[in-house]
Amino acid sequence: MQMAEDVRQPTGSGKGIFGCLGCLGAVILVLILVPIALLGVGWMMLPRVMAPADTEWVMAEPDAQRGQQVRESLQAQLGTGERTTIELTEADLNQLLANAMAERFPEADRPPQARFRFDEDVLYLDARIVIPEDAQGIPSRMRGEPTGIQLGLAPRALGDAVSLRVQEVRMGRIPLPVGVAMGLLAGTEAGAGIPFLDPESGEFRLPLAQLGPVAQGMTLHDLSVRGGSLRLDVSR
């Protein structure tokens, strides 16, 4: 199955598909810049309604050694058999995400905070960001304030790629239609340039080839969230 031509791919694959998790940080940043007027929110209510609905969670700490252990575990699960099931726990996936975000925002004083969580068959991405005081095009009342965003992602297998379709968007306490959110992404230079994202379909397509040599000749038959794990049914 060929990748759609309009889905932007990165210029290099050295960091692999796990490094590309940091691309989700770019989505967070772009969506935070949605014109507030589109949301119909009163000026004085902005900070409250845009604040994260859940402020208790903490992002995993970047840990290169732990990230390497997760990668080695995945490689061991692949084994030598023709077909096998790989499992990623919520903790493992969040470790990879934390490392990827640290690589993407290495010099940020207050980088975006993000985590994955599993809820039945949906993979959720929760994020918090503090808008810089010098941000352009953002109401002054929002600058320096925490803002939350939540993406509901439906995973599925595409043979040679992982698909994560955006089926739910929430900014702070406000649900935002997916079509509106993707339209805003497509209409910005930053959004149009996010690797692996097709704004028109609201879908991330992450090629298995980005895993490196270990994924050569691999086919993804099934992808699901079950029993607190992300399960990938693959064959060589």
PDB file of C-alpha atoms in Angstrom:
ATOM      1  CA  MET A   1       0.000   0.000   0.000  1.00  0.00           C
ATOM      2  CA  GLN A   2       1.471   3.311  -1.066  1.00  0.00           C
ATOM      3  CA  MET A   3       1.553   6.411   1.086  1.00  0.00           C
ATOM      4  CA  ALA A   4      -0.634   9.219  -0.242  1.00  0.00           C
ATOM      5  CA  GLU A   5       1.451  11.739  -2.133  1.00  0.00           C
ATOM      6  CA  ASP A   6       0.112  14.679  -0.117  1.00  0.00           C
ATOM      7  CA  VAL A   7       1.233  13.236   3.212  1.00  0.00           C
ATOM      8  CA  ARG A   8       4.465  14.985   4.076  1.00  0.00           C
ATOM      9  CA  GLN A   9       7.360  12.761   5.123  1.00  0.00           C
ATOM     10  CA  PRO A  10      10.488  13.821   7.002  1.00  0.00           C
ATOM     11  CA  THR A  11      13.760  14.274   5.219  1.00  0.00           C
ATOM     12  CA  GLY A  12      15.527  11.670   7.363  1.00  0.00           C
ATOM     13  CA  SER A  13      14.630   8.518   9.219  1.00  0.00           C
ATOM     14  CA  GLY A  14      17.492   8.337  11.683  1.00  0.00           C
ATOM     15  CA  LYS A  15      15.292   8.827  14.726  1.00  0.00           C
ATOM     16  CA  GLY A  16      12.740   6.346  13.519  1.00  0.00           C
ATOM     17  CA  ILE A  17       9.029   6.186  14.008  1.00  0.00           C
ATOM     18  CA  PHE A  18       9.361   6.743  17.753  1.00  0.00           C
ATOM     19  CA  GLY A  19      11.135  10.040  17.208  1.00  0.00           C
ATOM     20  CA  CYS A  20       8.242  10.996  14.963  1.00  0.00           C
ATOM     21  CA  LEU A  21       5.949  10.866  17.989  1.00  0.00           C
ATOM     22  CA  GLY A  22       7.334  14.340  18.597  1.00  0.00           C
ATOM     23  CA  CYS A  23       5.471  15.440  15.463  1.00  0.00           C
ATOM     24  CA  LEU A  24       2.328  15.305  17.582  1.00  0.00           C
ATOM     25  CA  GLY A  25       3.823  18.176  19.549  1.00  0.00           C
ATOM     26  CA  ALA A  26       3.637  20.285  16.413  1.00  0.00           C
ATOM     27  CA  VAL A  27      -0.074  19.493  16.110  1.00  0.00           C
ATOM     28  CA  ILE A  28      -0.570  20.615  19.698  1.00  0.00           C
ATOM     29  CA  LEU A  29       1.202  23.908  19.078  1.00  0.00           C
ATOM     30  CA  VAL A  30      -0.701  24.685  15.876  1.00  0.00           C
ATOM     31  CA  LEU A  31      -4.125  23.885  17.327  1.00  0.00           C
ATOM     32  CA  ILE A  32      -3.418  26.069  20.346  1.00  0.00           C
ATOM     33  CA  LEU A  33      -3.153  28.983  17.911  1.00  0.00           C
ATOM     34  CA  VAL A  34      -6.759  28.556  16.729  1.00  0.00           C
ATOM     35  CA  PRO A  35      -8.379  32.003  16.637  1.00  0.00           C
ATOM     36  CA  ILE A  36     -10.223  32.243  19.943  1.00  0.00           C
ATOM     37  CA  ALA A  37     -13.119  34.018  18.250  1.00  0.00           C
ATOM     38  CA  LEU A  38     -13.994  30.799  16.436  1.00  0.00           C
ATOM     39  CA  LEU A  39     -14.774  29.178  19.757  1.00  0.00           C
ATOM     40  CA  GLY A  40     -17.333  31.777  20.774  1.00  0.00           C
ATOM     41  CA  VAL A  41     -15.754  32.237  24.186  1.00  0.00           C
ATOM     42  CA  GLY A  42     -16.213  35.397  26.236  1.00  0.00           C
ATOM     43  CA  TRP A  43     -13.046  37.431  26.829  1.00  0.00           C
ATOM     44  CA  MET A  44     -13.115  37.109  30.616  1.00  0.00           C
ATOM     45  CA  MET A  45     -13.824  33.365  30.414  1.00  0.00           C
ATOM     46  CA  LEU A  46     -10.871  32.508  28.178  1.00  0.00           C
ATOM     47  CA  PRO A  47      -8.325  31.310  30.753  1.00  0.00           C
ATOM     48  CA  ARG A  48     -10.870  29.172  32.587  1.00  0.00           C
ATOM     49  CA  VAL A  49     -12.436  27.377  29.639  1.00  0.00           C
ATOM     50  CA  MET A  50      -9.111  26.859  27.838  1.00  0.00           C
ATOM     51  CA  ALA A  51      -7.364  25.477  30.930  1.00  0.00           C
ATOM     52  CA  PRO A  52      -6.672  21.723  30.990  1.00  0.00           C
ATOM     53  CA  ALA A  53      -9.657  19.740  32.235  1.00  0.00           C
ATOM     54  CA  ASP A  54      -7.283  17.454  34.144  1.00  0.00           C
ATOM     55  CA  THR A  55      -4.242  19.044  35.786  1.00  0.00           C
ATOM     56  CA  GLU A  56      -3.152  16.141  37.998  1.00  0.00           C
ATOM     57  CA  TRP A  57      -1.182  14.013  35.538  1.00  0.00           C
ATOM     58  CA  VAL A  58       2.557  14.375  34.985  1.00  0.00           C
ATOM     59  CA  MET A  59       4.424  13.580  31.775  1.00  0.00           C
ATOM     60  CA  ALA A  60       7.014  10.828  31.936  1.00  0.00           C
ATOM     61  CA  GLU A  61      10.574  12.051  32.429  1.00  0.00           C
ATOM     62  CA  PRO A  62      12.802  11.722  29.343  1.00  0.00           C
ATOM     63  CA  ASP A  63      15.114   8.757  29.912  1.00  0.00           C
ATOM     64  CA  ALA A  64      17.352   7.584  27.074  1.00  0.00           C
ATOM     65  CA  GLN A  65      18.280   4.365  28.877  1.00  0.00           C
ATOM     66  CA  ARG A  66      14.665   3.441  29.545  1.00  0.00           C
ATOM     67  CA  GLY A  67      13.759   4.306  25.960  1.00  0.00           C
ATOM     68  CA  GLN A  68      16.491   1.972  24.718  1.00  0.00           C
ATOM     69  CA  GLN A  69      15.148  -0.787  26.958  1.00  0.00           C
ATOM     70  CA  VAL A  70      11.699  -0.360  25.426  1.00  0.00           C
ATOM     71  CA  ARG A  71      13.171  -0.586  21.921  1.00  0.00           C
ATOM     72  CA  GLU A  72      15.130  -3.711  22.854  1.00  0.00           C
ATOM     73  CA  SER A  73      11.989  -5.266  24.312  1.00  0.00           C
ATOM     74  CA  LEU A  74      10.106  -4.600  21.090  1.00  0.00           C
ATOM     75  CA  GLN A  75      12.895  -6.134  19.043  1.00  0.00           C
ATOM     76  CA  ALA A  76      12.903  -9.208  21.295  1.00  0.00           C
ATOM     77  CA  GLN A  77       9.135  -9.553  20.849  1.00  0.00           C
ATOM     78  CA  LEU A  78       9.625  -9.628  17.103  1.00  0.00           C
ATOM     79  CA  GLY A  79      11.728 -12.755  17.530  1.00  0.00           C
ATOM     80  CA  THR A  80      12.367 -14.895  14.488  1.00  0.00           C
ATOM     81  CA  GLY A  81       8.860 -16.197  13.815  1.00  0.00           C
ATOM     82  CA  GLU A  82       6.965 -15.296  10.678  1.00  0.00           C
ATOM     83  CA  ARG A  83       4.037 -13.811  12.580  1.00  0.00           C
ATOM     84  CA  THR A  84       3.850 -12.396  16.085  1.00  0.00           C
ATOM     85  CA  THR A  85       2.066  -9.879  18.304  1.00  0.00           C
ATOM     86  CA  ILE A  86       3.957  -6.923  19.746  1.00  0.00           C
ATOM     87  CA  GLU A  87       2.599  -5.190  22.830  1.00  0.00           C
ATOM     88  CA  LEU A  88       3.339  -1.666  24.034  1.00  0.00           C
ATOM     89  CA  THR A  89       2.092  -0.743  27.487  1.00  0.00           C
ATOM     90  CA  GLU A  90       0.833   2.734  28.268  1.00  0.00           C
ATOM     91  CA  ALA A  91       3.994   3.359  30.322  1.00  0.00           C
ATOM     92  CA  ASP A  92       6.275   2.214  27.482  1.00  0.00           C
ATOM     93  CA  LEU A  93       4.499   4.380  24.926  1.00  0.00           C
ATOM     94  CA  ASN A  94       4.661   7.402  27.217  1.00  0.00           C
ATOM     95  CA  GLN A  95       8.390   6.872  27.737  1.00  0.00           C
ATOM     96  CA  LEU A  96       8.939   6.945  23.988  1.00  0.00           C
ATOM     97  CA  LEU A  97       6.741  10.041  23.710  1.00  0.00           C
ATOM     98  CA  ALA A  98       8.633  11.857  26.484  1.00  0.00           C
ATOM     99  CA  ASN A  99      11.965  11.140  24.802  1.00  0.00           C
ATOM    100  CA  ALA A 100      10.604  12.261  21.428  1.00  0.00           C
ATOM    101  CA  MET A 101       9.228  15.522  22.843  1.00  0.00           C
ATOM    102  CA  ALA A 102      12.562  16.262  24.534  1.00  0.00           C
ATOM    103  CA  GLU A 103      14.298  15.815  21.177  1.00  0.00           C
ATOM    104  CA  ARG A 104      11.810  18.035  19.358  1.00  0.00           C
ATOM    105  CA  PHE A 105      11.836  20.869  21.914  1.00  0.00           C
ATOM    106  CA  PRO A 106      15.393  20.707  23.313  1.00  0.00           C
ATOM    107  CA  GLU A 107      15.698  24.386  24.229  1.00  0.00           C
ATOM    108  CA  ALA A 108      12.176  25.166  25.402  1.00  0.00           C
ATOM    109  CA  ASP A 109      11.930  26.589  28.928  1.00  0.00           C
ATOM    110  CA  ARG A 110       8.398  25.270  29.301  1.00  0.00           C
ATOM    111  CA  PRO A 111       7.931  22.598  26.627  1.00  0.00           C
ATOM    112  CA  PRO A 112       4.530  21.036  25.940  1.00  0.00           C
ATOM    113  CA  GLN A 113       3.539  18.299  28.373  1.00  0.00           C
ATOM    114  CA  ALA A 114       1.930  15.268  26.761  1.00  0.00           C
ATOM    115  CA  ARG A 115       0.855  11.734  27.539  1.00  0.00           C
ATOM    116  CA  PHE A 116      -0.949   8.845  25.908  1.00  0.00           C
ATOM    117  CA  ARG A 117      -3.705   6.967  27.691  1.00  0.00           C
ATOM    118  CA  PHE A 118      -5.828   4.036  26.639  1.00  0.00           C
ATOM    119  CA  ASP A 119      -9.612   3.989  26.941  1.00  0.00           C
ATOM    120  CA  GLU A 120     -11.264   0.904  25.458  1.00  0.00           C
ATOM    121  CA  ASP A 121     -10.365   0.997  21.751  1.00  0.00           C
ATOM    122  CA  VAL A 122      -9.322   4.666  21.613  1.00  0.00           C
ATOM    123  CA  LEU A 123      -5.833   6.053  22.067  1.00  0.00           C
ATOM    124  CA  TYR A 124      -5.967   9.489  23.700  1.00  0.00           C
ATOM    125  CA  LEU A 125      -3.278  12.141  23.581  1.00  0.00           C
ATOM    126  CA  ASP A 126      -3.577  14.676  26.401  1.00  0.00           C
ATOM    127  CA  ALA A 127      -1.394  17.772  26.336  1.00  0.00           C
ATOM    128  CA  ARG A 128      -0.771  20.963  28.258  1.00  0.00           C
ATOM    129  CA  ILE A 129       1.104  24.023  27.084  1.00  0.00           C
ATOM    130  CA  VAL A 130       1.819  27.408  28.604  1.00  0.00           C
ATOM    131  CA  ILE A 131       1.540  30.037  25.870  1.00  0.00           C
ATOM    132  CA  PRO A 132       4.635  32.291  25.851  1.00  0.00           C
ATOM    133  CA  GLU A 133       4.216  35.887  26.981  1.00  0.00           C
ATOM    134  CA  ASP A 134       5.567  37.122  23.635  1.00  0.00           C
ATOM    135  CA  ALA A 135       3.278  34.935  21.485  1.00  0.00           C
ATOM    136  CA  GLN A 136       1.873  36.799  18.490  1.00  0.00           C
ATOM    137  CA  GLY A 137      -1.818  36.676  17.574  1.00  0.00           C
ATOM    138  CA  ILE A 138      -2.878  35.390  21.003  1.00  0.00           C
ATOM    139  CA  PRO A 139      -5.085  37.435  23.369  1.00  0.00           C
ATOM    140  CA  SER A 140      -3.021  38.852  26.219  1.00  0.00           C
ATOM    141  CA  ARG A 141      -5.223  37.126  28.797  1.00  0.00           C
ATOM    142  CA  MET A 142      -4.127  33.749  27.413  1.00  0.00           C
ATOM    143  CA  ARG A 143      -0.390  34.404  27.482  1.00  0.00           C
ATOM    144  CA  GLY A 144       1.384  32.680  30.335  1.00  0.00           C
ATOM    145  CA  GLU A 145      -1.723  30.625  31.107  1.00  0.00           C
ATOM    146  CA  PRO A 146      -1.927  26.814  30.868  1.00  0.00           C
ATOM    147  CA  THR A 147      -3.967  25.577  27.926  1.00  0.00           C
ATOM    148  CA  GLY A 148      -5.138  22.014  27.414  1.00  0.00           C
ATOM    149  CA  ILE A 149      -5.833  19.919  24.354  1.00  0.00           C
ATOM    150  CA  GLN A 150      -7.029  16.360  23.899  1.00  0.00           C
ATOM    151  CA  LEU A 151      -6.928  14.256  20.746  1.00  0.00           C
ATOM    152  CA  GLY A 152      -8.835  10.987  20.435  1.00  0.00           C
ATOM    153  CA  LEU A 153      -7.008   8.739  17.958  1.00  0.00           C
ATOM    154  CA  ALA A 154      -8.442   5.598  16.361  1.00  0.00           C
ATOM    155  CA  PRO A 155      -5.597   3.189  15.461  1.00  0.00           C
ATOM    156  CA  ARG A 156      -5.745   0.813  12.514  1.00  0.00           C
ATOM    157  CA  ALA A 157      -3.374  -1.227  10.381  1.00  0.00           C
ATOM    158  CA  LEU A 158      -2.506  -0.262   6.810  1.00  0.00           C
ATOM    159  CA  GLY A 159      -0.188  -3.131   5.962  1.00  0.00           C
ATOM    160  CA  ASP A 160       2.991  -1.106   5.606  1.00  0.00           C
ATOM    161  CA  ALA A 161       1.978   1.699   7.967  1.00  0.00           C
ATOM    162  CA  VAL A 162       0.265   2.615  11.218  1.00  0.00           C
ATOM    163  CA  SER A 163      -2.803   4.835  10.890  1.00  0.00           C
ATOM    164  CA  LEU A 164      -3.950   7.109  13.709  1.00  0.00           C
ATOM    165  CA  ARG A 165      -7.154   8.876  12.682  1.00  0.00           C
ATOM    166  CA  VAL A 166      -8.148  11.930  14.699  1.00  0.00           C
ATOM    167  CA  GLN A 167     -11.765  11.382  15.741  1.00  0.00           C
ATOM    168  CA  GLU A 168     -12.031  13.743  18.702  1.00  0.00           C
ATOM    169  CA  VAL A 169     -10.535  17.158  19.488  1.00  0.00           C
ATOM    170  CA  ARG A 170     -11.045  19.066  22.708  1.00  0.00           C
ATOM    171  CA  MET A 171      -9.411  22.376  23.585  1.00  0.00           C
ATOM    172  CA  GLY A 172      -9.583  22.977  27.304  1.00  0.00           C
ATOM    173  CA  ARG A 173     -13.205  22.233  28.130  1.00  0.00           C
ATOM    174  CA  ILE A 174     -14.459  22.935  24.612  1.00  0.00           C
ATOM    175  CA  PRO A 175     -15.073  20.143  22.068  1.00  0.00           C
ATOM    176  CA  LEU A 176     -13.951  21.215  18.607  1.00  0.00           C
ATOM    177  CA  PRO A 177     -15.300  19.541  15.442  1.00  0.00           C
ATOM    178  CA  VAL A 178     -12.554  17.433  13.878  1.00  0.00           C
ATOM    179  CA  GLY A 179     -13.243  18.902  10.442  1.00  0.00           C
ATOM    180  CA  VAL A 180     -12.757  22.424  11.781  1.00  0.00           C
ATOM    181  CA  ALA A 181      -9.526  21.488  13.564  1.00  0.00           C
ATOM    182  CA  MET A 182      -8.078  19.754  10.506  1.00  0.00           C
ATOM    183  CA  GLY A 183      -9.152  22.633   8.279  1.00  0.00           C
ATOM    184  CA  LEU A 184      -7.257  25.027  10.527  1.00  0.00           C
ATOM    185  CA  LEU A 185      -4.195  22.795  10.387  1.00  0.00           C
ATOM    186  CA  ALA A 186      -4.337  22.555   6.609  1.00  0.00           C
ATOM    187  CA  GLY A 187      -4.649  26.330   6.341  1.00  0.00           C
ATOM    188  CA  THR A 188      -1.401  27.049   8.167  1.00  0.00           C
ATOM    189  CA  GLU A 189       2.146  26.628   6.931  1.00  0.00           C
ATOM    190  CA  ALA A 190       3.082  24.824  10.146  1.00  0.00           C
ATOM    191  CA  GLY A 191       0.125  22.487   9.940  1.00  0.00           C
ATOM    192  CA  ALA A 192       0.675  21.670   6.283  1.00  0.00           C
ATOM    193  CA  GLY A 193       4.285  20.774   7.040  1.00  0.00           C
ATOM    194  CA  ILE A 194       3.721  18.307   9.877  1.00  0.00           C
ATOM    195  CA  PRO A 195       5.329  14.993   8.881  1.00  0.00           C
ATOM    196  CA  PHE A 196       3.004  12.043   8.255  1.00  0.00           C
ATOM    197  CA  LEU A 197      -0.188  14.096   8.679  1.00  0.00           C
ATOM    198  CA  ASP A 198      -2.890  14.323   6.038  1.00  0.00           C
ATOM    199  CA  PRO A 199      -5.009  17.263   7.288  1.00  0.00           C
ATOM    200  CA  GLU A 200      -7.786  16.538   4.789  1.00  0.00           C
ATOM    201  CA  SER A 201      -8.496  13.114   6.266  1.00  0.00           C
ATOM    202  CA  GLY A 202      -7.331  13.927   9.796  1.00  0.00           C
ATOM    203  CA  GLU A 203      -5.038  10.927   9.722  1.00  0.00           C
ATOM    204  CA  PHE A 204      -1.446  10.281  10.721  1.00  0.00           C
ATOM    205  CA  ARG A 205       0.182   7.538   8.645  1.00  0.00           C
ATOM    206  CA  LEU A 206       3.431   6.331  10.151  1.00  0.00           C
ATOM    207  CA  PRO A 207       5.383   3.977   7.831  1.00  0.00           C
ATOM    208  CA  LEU A 208       6.766   0.814   9.392  1.00  0.00           C
ATOM    209  CA  ALA A 209       9.905   1.421   7.343  1.00  0.00           C
ATOM    210  CA  GLN A 210      10.746   4.247   9.752  1.00  0.00           C
ATOM    211  CA  LEU A 211      11.461   1.600  12.396  1.00  0.00           C
ATOM    212  CA  GLY A 212      14.721   0.912  10.600  1.00  0.00           C
ATOM    213  CA  PRO A 213      16.285  -2.359   9.410  1.00  0.00           C
ATOM    214  CA  VAL A 214      14.334  -4.469  11.923  1.00  0.00           C
ATOM    215  CA  ALA A 215      11.095  -3.591  10.107  1.00  0.00           C
ATOM    216  CA  GLN A 216      12.285  -4.402   6.607  1.00  0.00           C
ATOM    217  CA  GLY A 217       9.728  -6.634   4.916  1.00  0.00           C
ATOM    218  CA  MET A 218       7.312  -6.347   7.834  1.00  0.00           C
ATOM    219  CA  THR A 219       3.531  -6.282   7.326  1.00  0.00           C
ATOM    220  CA  LEU A 220       1.086  -4.931   9.917  1.00  0.00           C
ATOM    221  CA  HIS A 221      -2.078  -7.059   9.983  1.00  0.00           C
ATOM    222  CA  ASP A 222      -3.889  -5.618  12.969  1.00  0.00           C
ATOM    223  CA  LEU A 223      -3.545  -2.718  15.398  1.00  0.00           C
ATOM    224  CA  SER A 224      -5.714  -2.289  18.459  1.00  0.00           C
ATOM    225  CA  VAL A 225      -5.920  -1.045  22.037  1.00  0.00           C
ATOM    226  CA  ARG A 226      -6.794  -3.979  24.278  1.00  0.00           C
ATOM    227  CA  GLY A 227      -6.165  -4.926  27.885  1.00  0.00           C
ATOM    228  CA  GLY A 228      -4.188  -1.785  28.644  1.00  0.00           C
ATOM    229  CA  SER A 229      -1.766  -2.301  25.764  1.00  0.00           C
ATOM    230  CA  LEU A 230      -1.312  -1.219  22.181  1.00  0.00           C
ATOM    231  CA  ARG A 231      -1.151  -4.496  20.235  1.00  0.00           C
ATOM    232  CA  LEU A 232       0.427  -4.859  16.812  1.00  0.00           C
ATOM    233  CA  ASP A 233      -0.048  -8.107  14.879  1.00  0.00           C
ATOM    234  CA  VAL A 234       2.846  -8.283  12.412  1.00  0.00           C
ATOM    235  CA  SER A 235       4.568 -10.713  10.081  1.00  0.00           C
ATOM    236  CA  ARG A 236       7.759 -10.723   8.061  1.00  0.00           C
TER     237      ARG A 236
END
